[in-house]
Coordinates of C-alpha atoms and ligand atoms in Angstrom, one line a residue:
X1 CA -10.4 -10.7 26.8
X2 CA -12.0 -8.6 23.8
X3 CA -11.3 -4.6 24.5
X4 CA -9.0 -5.3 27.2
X5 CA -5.5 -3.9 26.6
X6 CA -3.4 -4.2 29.7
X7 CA 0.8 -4.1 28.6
X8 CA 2.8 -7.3 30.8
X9 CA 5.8 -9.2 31.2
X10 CA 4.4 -11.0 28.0
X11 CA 3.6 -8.2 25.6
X12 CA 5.1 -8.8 21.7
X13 CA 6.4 -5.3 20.7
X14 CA 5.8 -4.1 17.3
X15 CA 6.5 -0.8 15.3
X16 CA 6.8 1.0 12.3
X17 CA 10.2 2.6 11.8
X18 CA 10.9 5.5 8.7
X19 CA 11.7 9.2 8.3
X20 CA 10.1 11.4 8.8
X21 CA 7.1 8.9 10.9
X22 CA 5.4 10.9 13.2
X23 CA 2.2 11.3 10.7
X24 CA 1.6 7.7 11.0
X25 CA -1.6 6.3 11.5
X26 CA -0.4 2.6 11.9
X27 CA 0.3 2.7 15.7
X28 CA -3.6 3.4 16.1
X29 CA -4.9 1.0 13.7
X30 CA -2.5 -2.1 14.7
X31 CA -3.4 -1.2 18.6
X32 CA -6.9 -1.2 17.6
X33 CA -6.3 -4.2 16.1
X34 CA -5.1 -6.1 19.2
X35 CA -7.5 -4.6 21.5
X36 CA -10.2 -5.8 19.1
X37 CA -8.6 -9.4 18.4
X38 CA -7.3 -10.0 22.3
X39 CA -3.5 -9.8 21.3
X40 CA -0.9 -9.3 23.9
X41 CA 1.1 -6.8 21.9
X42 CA 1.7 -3.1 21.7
X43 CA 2.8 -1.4 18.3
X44 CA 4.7 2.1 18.0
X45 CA 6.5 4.3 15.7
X46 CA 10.5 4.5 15.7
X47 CA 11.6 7.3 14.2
X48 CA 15.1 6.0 12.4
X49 CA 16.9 7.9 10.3
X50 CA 19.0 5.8 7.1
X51 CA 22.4 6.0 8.8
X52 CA 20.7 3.8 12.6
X53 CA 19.0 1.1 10.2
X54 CA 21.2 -1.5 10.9
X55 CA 21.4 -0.7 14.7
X56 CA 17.6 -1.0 14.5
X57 CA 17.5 -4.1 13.1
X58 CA 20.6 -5.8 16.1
X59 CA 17.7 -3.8 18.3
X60 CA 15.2 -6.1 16.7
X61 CA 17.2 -9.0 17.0
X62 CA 18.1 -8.2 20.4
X63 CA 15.1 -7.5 22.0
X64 CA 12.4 -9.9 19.8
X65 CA 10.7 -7.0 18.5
X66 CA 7.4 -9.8 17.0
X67 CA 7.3 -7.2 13.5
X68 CA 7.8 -4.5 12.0
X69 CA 6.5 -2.0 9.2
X70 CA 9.0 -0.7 6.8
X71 CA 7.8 2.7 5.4
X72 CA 9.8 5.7 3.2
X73 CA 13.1 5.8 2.9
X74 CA 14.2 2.0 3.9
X75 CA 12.2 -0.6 2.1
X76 CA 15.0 -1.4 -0.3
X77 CA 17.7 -0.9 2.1
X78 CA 16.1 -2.8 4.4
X79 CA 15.8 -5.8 2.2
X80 CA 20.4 -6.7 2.9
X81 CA 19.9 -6.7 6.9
X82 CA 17.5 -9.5 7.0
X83 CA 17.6 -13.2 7.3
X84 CA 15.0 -13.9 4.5
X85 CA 13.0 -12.6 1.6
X86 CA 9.4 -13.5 0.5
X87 CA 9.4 -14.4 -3.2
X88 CA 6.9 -11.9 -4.1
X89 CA 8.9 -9.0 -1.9
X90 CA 12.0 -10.0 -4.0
X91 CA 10.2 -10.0 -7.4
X92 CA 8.9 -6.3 -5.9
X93 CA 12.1 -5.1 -4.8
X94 CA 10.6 -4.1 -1.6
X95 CA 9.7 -4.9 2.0
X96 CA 7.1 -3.4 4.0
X97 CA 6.7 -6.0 6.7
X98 CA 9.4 -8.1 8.8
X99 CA 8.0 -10.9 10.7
X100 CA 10.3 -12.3 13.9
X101 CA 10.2 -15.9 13.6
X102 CA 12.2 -16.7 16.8
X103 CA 15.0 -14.7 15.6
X104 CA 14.8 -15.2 11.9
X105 CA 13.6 -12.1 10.3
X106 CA 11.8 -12.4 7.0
X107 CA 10.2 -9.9 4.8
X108 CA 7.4 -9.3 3.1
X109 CA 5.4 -6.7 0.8
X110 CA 1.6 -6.5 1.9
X111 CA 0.9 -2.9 -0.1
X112 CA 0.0 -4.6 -3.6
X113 CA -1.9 -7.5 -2.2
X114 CA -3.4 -5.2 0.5
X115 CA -4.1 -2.9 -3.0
X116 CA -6.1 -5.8 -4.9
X117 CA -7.7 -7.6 -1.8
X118 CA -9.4 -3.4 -0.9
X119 CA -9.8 -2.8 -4.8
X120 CA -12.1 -6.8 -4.9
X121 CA -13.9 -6.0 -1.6
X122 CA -14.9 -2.8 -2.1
X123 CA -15.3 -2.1 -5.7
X124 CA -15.4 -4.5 -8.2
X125 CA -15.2 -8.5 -7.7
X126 CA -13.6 -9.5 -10.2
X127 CA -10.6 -7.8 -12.6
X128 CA -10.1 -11.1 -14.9
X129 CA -10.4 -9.6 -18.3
X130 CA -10.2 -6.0 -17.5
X131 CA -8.5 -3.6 -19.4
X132 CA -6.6 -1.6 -16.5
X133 CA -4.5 1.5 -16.7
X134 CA -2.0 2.6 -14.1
X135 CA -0.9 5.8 -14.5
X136 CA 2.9 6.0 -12.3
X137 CA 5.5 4.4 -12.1
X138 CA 7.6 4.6 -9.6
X139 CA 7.8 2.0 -6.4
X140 CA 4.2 1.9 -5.6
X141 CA 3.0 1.7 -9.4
X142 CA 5.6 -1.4 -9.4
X143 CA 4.1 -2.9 -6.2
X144 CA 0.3 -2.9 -7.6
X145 CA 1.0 -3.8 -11.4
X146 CA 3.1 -7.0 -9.8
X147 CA 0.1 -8.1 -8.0
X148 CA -2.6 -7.1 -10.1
X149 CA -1.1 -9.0 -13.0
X150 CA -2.1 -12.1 -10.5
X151 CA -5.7 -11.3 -11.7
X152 CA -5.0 -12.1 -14.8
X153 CA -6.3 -8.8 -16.4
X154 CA -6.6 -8.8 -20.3
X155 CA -4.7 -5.5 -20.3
X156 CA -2.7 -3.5 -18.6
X157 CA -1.1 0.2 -19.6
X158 CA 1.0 1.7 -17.4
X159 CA 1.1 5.6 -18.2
X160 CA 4.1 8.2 -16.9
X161 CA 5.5 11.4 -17.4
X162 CA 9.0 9.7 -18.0
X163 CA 7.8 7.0 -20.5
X164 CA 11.3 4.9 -20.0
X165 CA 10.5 4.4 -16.8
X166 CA 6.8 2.8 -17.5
X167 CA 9.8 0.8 -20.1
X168 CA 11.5 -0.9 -17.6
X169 CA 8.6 -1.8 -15.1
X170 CA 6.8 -3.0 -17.9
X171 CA 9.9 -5.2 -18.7
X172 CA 11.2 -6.2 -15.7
X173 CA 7.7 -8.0 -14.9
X174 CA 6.3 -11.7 -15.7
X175 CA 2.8 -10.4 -17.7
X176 CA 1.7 -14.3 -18.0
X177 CA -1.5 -14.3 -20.4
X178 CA -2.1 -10.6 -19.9
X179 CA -1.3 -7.4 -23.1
X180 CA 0.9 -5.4 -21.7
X181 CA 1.4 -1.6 -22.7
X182 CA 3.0 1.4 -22.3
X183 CA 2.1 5.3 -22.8
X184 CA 3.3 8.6 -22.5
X185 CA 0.6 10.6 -20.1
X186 CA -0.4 12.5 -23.4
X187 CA -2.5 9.5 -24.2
X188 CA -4.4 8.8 -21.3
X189 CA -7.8 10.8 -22.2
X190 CA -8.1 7.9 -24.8
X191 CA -7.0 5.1 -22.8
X192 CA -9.1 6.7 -20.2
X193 CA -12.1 6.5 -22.4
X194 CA -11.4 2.4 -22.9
X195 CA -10.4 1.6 -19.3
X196 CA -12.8 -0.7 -17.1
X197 CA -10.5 0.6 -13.8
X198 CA -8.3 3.5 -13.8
X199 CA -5.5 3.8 -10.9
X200 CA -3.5 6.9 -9.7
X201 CA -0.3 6.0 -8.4
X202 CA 1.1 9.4 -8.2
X203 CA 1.3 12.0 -5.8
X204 CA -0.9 14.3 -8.2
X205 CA -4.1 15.7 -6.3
X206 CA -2.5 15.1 -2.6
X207 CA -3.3 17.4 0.2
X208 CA -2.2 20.3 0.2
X209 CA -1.9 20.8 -4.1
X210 CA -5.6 18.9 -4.0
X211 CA -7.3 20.8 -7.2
X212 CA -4.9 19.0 -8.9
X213 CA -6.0 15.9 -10.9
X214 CA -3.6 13.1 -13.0
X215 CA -6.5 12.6 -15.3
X216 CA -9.9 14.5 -15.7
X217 CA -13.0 12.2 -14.2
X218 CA -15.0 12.7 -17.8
X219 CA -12.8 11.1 -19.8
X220 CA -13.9 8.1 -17.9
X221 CA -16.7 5.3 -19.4
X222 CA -20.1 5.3 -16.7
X223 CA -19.8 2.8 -14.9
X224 CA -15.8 1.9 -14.6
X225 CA -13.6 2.0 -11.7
X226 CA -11.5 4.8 -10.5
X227 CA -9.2 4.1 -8.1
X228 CA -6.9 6.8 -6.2
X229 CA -3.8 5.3 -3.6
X230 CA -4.2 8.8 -2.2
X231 CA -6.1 8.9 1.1
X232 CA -5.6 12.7 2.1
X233 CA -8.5 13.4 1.2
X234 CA -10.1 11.1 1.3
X235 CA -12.0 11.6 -1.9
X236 CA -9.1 13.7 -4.6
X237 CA -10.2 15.9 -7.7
X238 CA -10.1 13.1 -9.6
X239 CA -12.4 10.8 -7.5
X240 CA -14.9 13.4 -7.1
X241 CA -15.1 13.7 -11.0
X242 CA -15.2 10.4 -11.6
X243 CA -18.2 9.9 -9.4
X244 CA -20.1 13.1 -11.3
X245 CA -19.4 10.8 -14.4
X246 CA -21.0 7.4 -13.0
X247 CA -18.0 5.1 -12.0
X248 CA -17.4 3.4 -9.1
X249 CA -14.9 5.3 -6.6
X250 CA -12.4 3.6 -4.3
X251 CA -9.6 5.7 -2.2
X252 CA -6.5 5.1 -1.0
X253 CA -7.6 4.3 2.4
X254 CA -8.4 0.6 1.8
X255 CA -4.9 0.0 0.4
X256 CA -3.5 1.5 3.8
X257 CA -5.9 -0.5 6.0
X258 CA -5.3 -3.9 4.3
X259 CA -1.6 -3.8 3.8
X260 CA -1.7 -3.3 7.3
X261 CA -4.6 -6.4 7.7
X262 CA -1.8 -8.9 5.9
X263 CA 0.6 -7.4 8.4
X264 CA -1.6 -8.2 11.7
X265 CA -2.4 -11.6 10.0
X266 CA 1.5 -12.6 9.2
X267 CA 2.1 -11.3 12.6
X268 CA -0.9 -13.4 15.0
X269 CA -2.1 -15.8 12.5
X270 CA -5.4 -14.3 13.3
X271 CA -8.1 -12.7 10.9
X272 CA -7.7 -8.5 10.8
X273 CA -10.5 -6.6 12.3
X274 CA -10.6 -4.9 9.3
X275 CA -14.0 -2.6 10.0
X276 CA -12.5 -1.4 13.7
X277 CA -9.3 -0.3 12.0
X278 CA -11.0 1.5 9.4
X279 CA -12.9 2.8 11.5
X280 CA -10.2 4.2 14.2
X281 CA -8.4 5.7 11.0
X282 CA -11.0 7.5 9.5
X283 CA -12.0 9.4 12.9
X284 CA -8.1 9.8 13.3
X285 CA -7.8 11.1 10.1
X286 CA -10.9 13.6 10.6
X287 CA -9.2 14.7 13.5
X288 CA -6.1 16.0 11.4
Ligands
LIG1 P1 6.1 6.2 -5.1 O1 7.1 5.3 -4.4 O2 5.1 6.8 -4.2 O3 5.5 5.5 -6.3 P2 8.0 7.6 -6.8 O4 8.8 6.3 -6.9 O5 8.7 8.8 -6.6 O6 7.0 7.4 -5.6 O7 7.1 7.7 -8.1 C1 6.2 8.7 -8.3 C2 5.5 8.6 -9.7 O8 4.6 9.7 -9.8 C3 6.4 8.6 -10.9 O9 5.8 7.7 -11.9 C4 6.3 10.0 -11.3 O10 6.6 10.2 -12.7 P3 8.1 10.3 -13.3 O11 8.6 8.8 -13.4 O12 8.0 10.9 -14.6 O13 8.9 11.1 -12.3 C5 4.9 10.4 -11.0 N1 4.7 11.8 -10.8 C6 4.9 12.5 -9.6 N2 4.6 13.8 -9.7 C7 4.1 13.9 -11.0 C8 3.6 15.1 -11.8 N3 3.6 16.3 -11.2 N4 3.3 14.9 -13.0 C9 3.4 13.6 -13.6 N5 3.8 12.5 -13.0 C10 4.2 12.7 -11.7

């Protein structure tokens, strides 16, 4: 029944395993989650260290752990213990979520598509035709430019500090009908100026270093998107200017609540209660 959340012989365990993991918020979303949706399960944080991997995953094996989250330092690693590999986790070079299929484990990358599907519902509908600039790229810059290409964009840039590296992410990825460019960060108050949605992918601006900003919110056009994966705080530097200037502001707090929506729904099958996980999070969060 709805709310009720009593553990039995039949509970599905589920966790999130990395180093360090003790910050995590997904144990309370994902238990939120199957209170809210009537799920038998009960989700928890492992803290595993690189060198126990592989015993976790005969753990898994071994007692039918239903999923599990893959956060810092394993997603790659992870990626040579299991059975099978989702085609757009391989094309990623990451995994973020295994799903148990009666003892096959196969992975899957939920943080772009969780990225894009928080991005559509919460600030703009569309991004066909957009000119986009990322600025990052390390793994999580690679993660959203693979799925945001999807949207067939008519642009993308992809602005960094080490401008080879923006090279081989730009190259190493299928841009179907959609201009692809990259910049050295010296550029971006121009691109800035010509960008219908701007993304920060880096750490720049994150608690505690938070009067810093990757970009300054003025160079932006009225009325574009700024988009920041950081979610502590909630609203960055560069957010906060970007709103003085007239765009449209979206955190990093979606992408963290629907990467782990995609998870619940691999997992049950079941729509995500997405507004009850937000809304656990943020209070959690406030709490902190
Ligand atoms: P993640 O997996 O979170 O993307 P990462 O792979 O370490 O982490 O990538 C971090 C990104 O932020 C990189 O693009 C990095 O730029 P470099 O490739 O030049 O290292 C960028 N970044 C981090 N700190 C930065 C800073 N202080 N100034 C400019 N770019 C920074």
């Amino acid at each position: 029944m709805r709310g009720e959340h009593s553990i039995d012989s039949h509970t599905d365990l589920y966790g999130v395993i990395g180093d360090p993991v003790r910050h995590s918020k997904s144990p309370i979303m994902l238990n939120k989650a199957f209170r809210e949706a009537g799920v038998n399960g009960v989700y928890t944080a492992f803290h595993i260290t690189p060198d126990k991997l592989g015993d976790f995953i005969t753990g898994v094996r071994a007692m039918n752990i239903r999923g599990v989250n893959v956060t810092i330092p394993h997603k790659q690693h992870v990626m040579e213990l299991i059975d099978e590999i989702d085609a757009d986790a391989l094309a990623i070079g990451a995994v973020n979520t295994i799903v148990n299929e009666n003892g096959r484990l196969i992975g899957y990358n939920t943080d772009g598509i969780g990225y894009v599907r928080s991005l559509k519902e919460e600030a703009v509908a569309s991004l066909g035709g957009k000119h986009i600039v990322v600025i990052g790229a390390g793994g999580a810059s690679r993660g959203i430019v693979y799925a945001l290409l999807k949207e067939k964009p008519a642009r993308v840039t992809i602005a960094n500090r080490t401008i080879e590296k923006a090279e081989q992410l730009a190259r190493s990825l299928d841009c179907g009908g959609t201009e692809m460019h990259v910049e050295p960060n010296e550029r971006l108050e121009p691109l800035c100026g010509e960008a219908d949605l701007v993304i920060n992918t880096t750490s720049i601006g994150m608690f505690p270093k938070v009067e810093e900003a990757p970009v300054r919110g003025s160079w932006m056009k009225p009325g574009a998107v700024a988009s920041d994966l950081i979610y502590n705080p909630l609203k960055t530097t560069f957010l906060k200017e970007a709103e003085a200037q007239g765009c449209i502001v979206h955190s990093g707090l979606g992408m963290f609540i629907y990467q782990g929506a995609y998870a619940f729904e691999y997992w049950t099958g079941k729509p995500a209660p997405v507004d009850a996980m937000r809304e656990i999070v943020l209070s959690a969060l406030k709490q902190s």
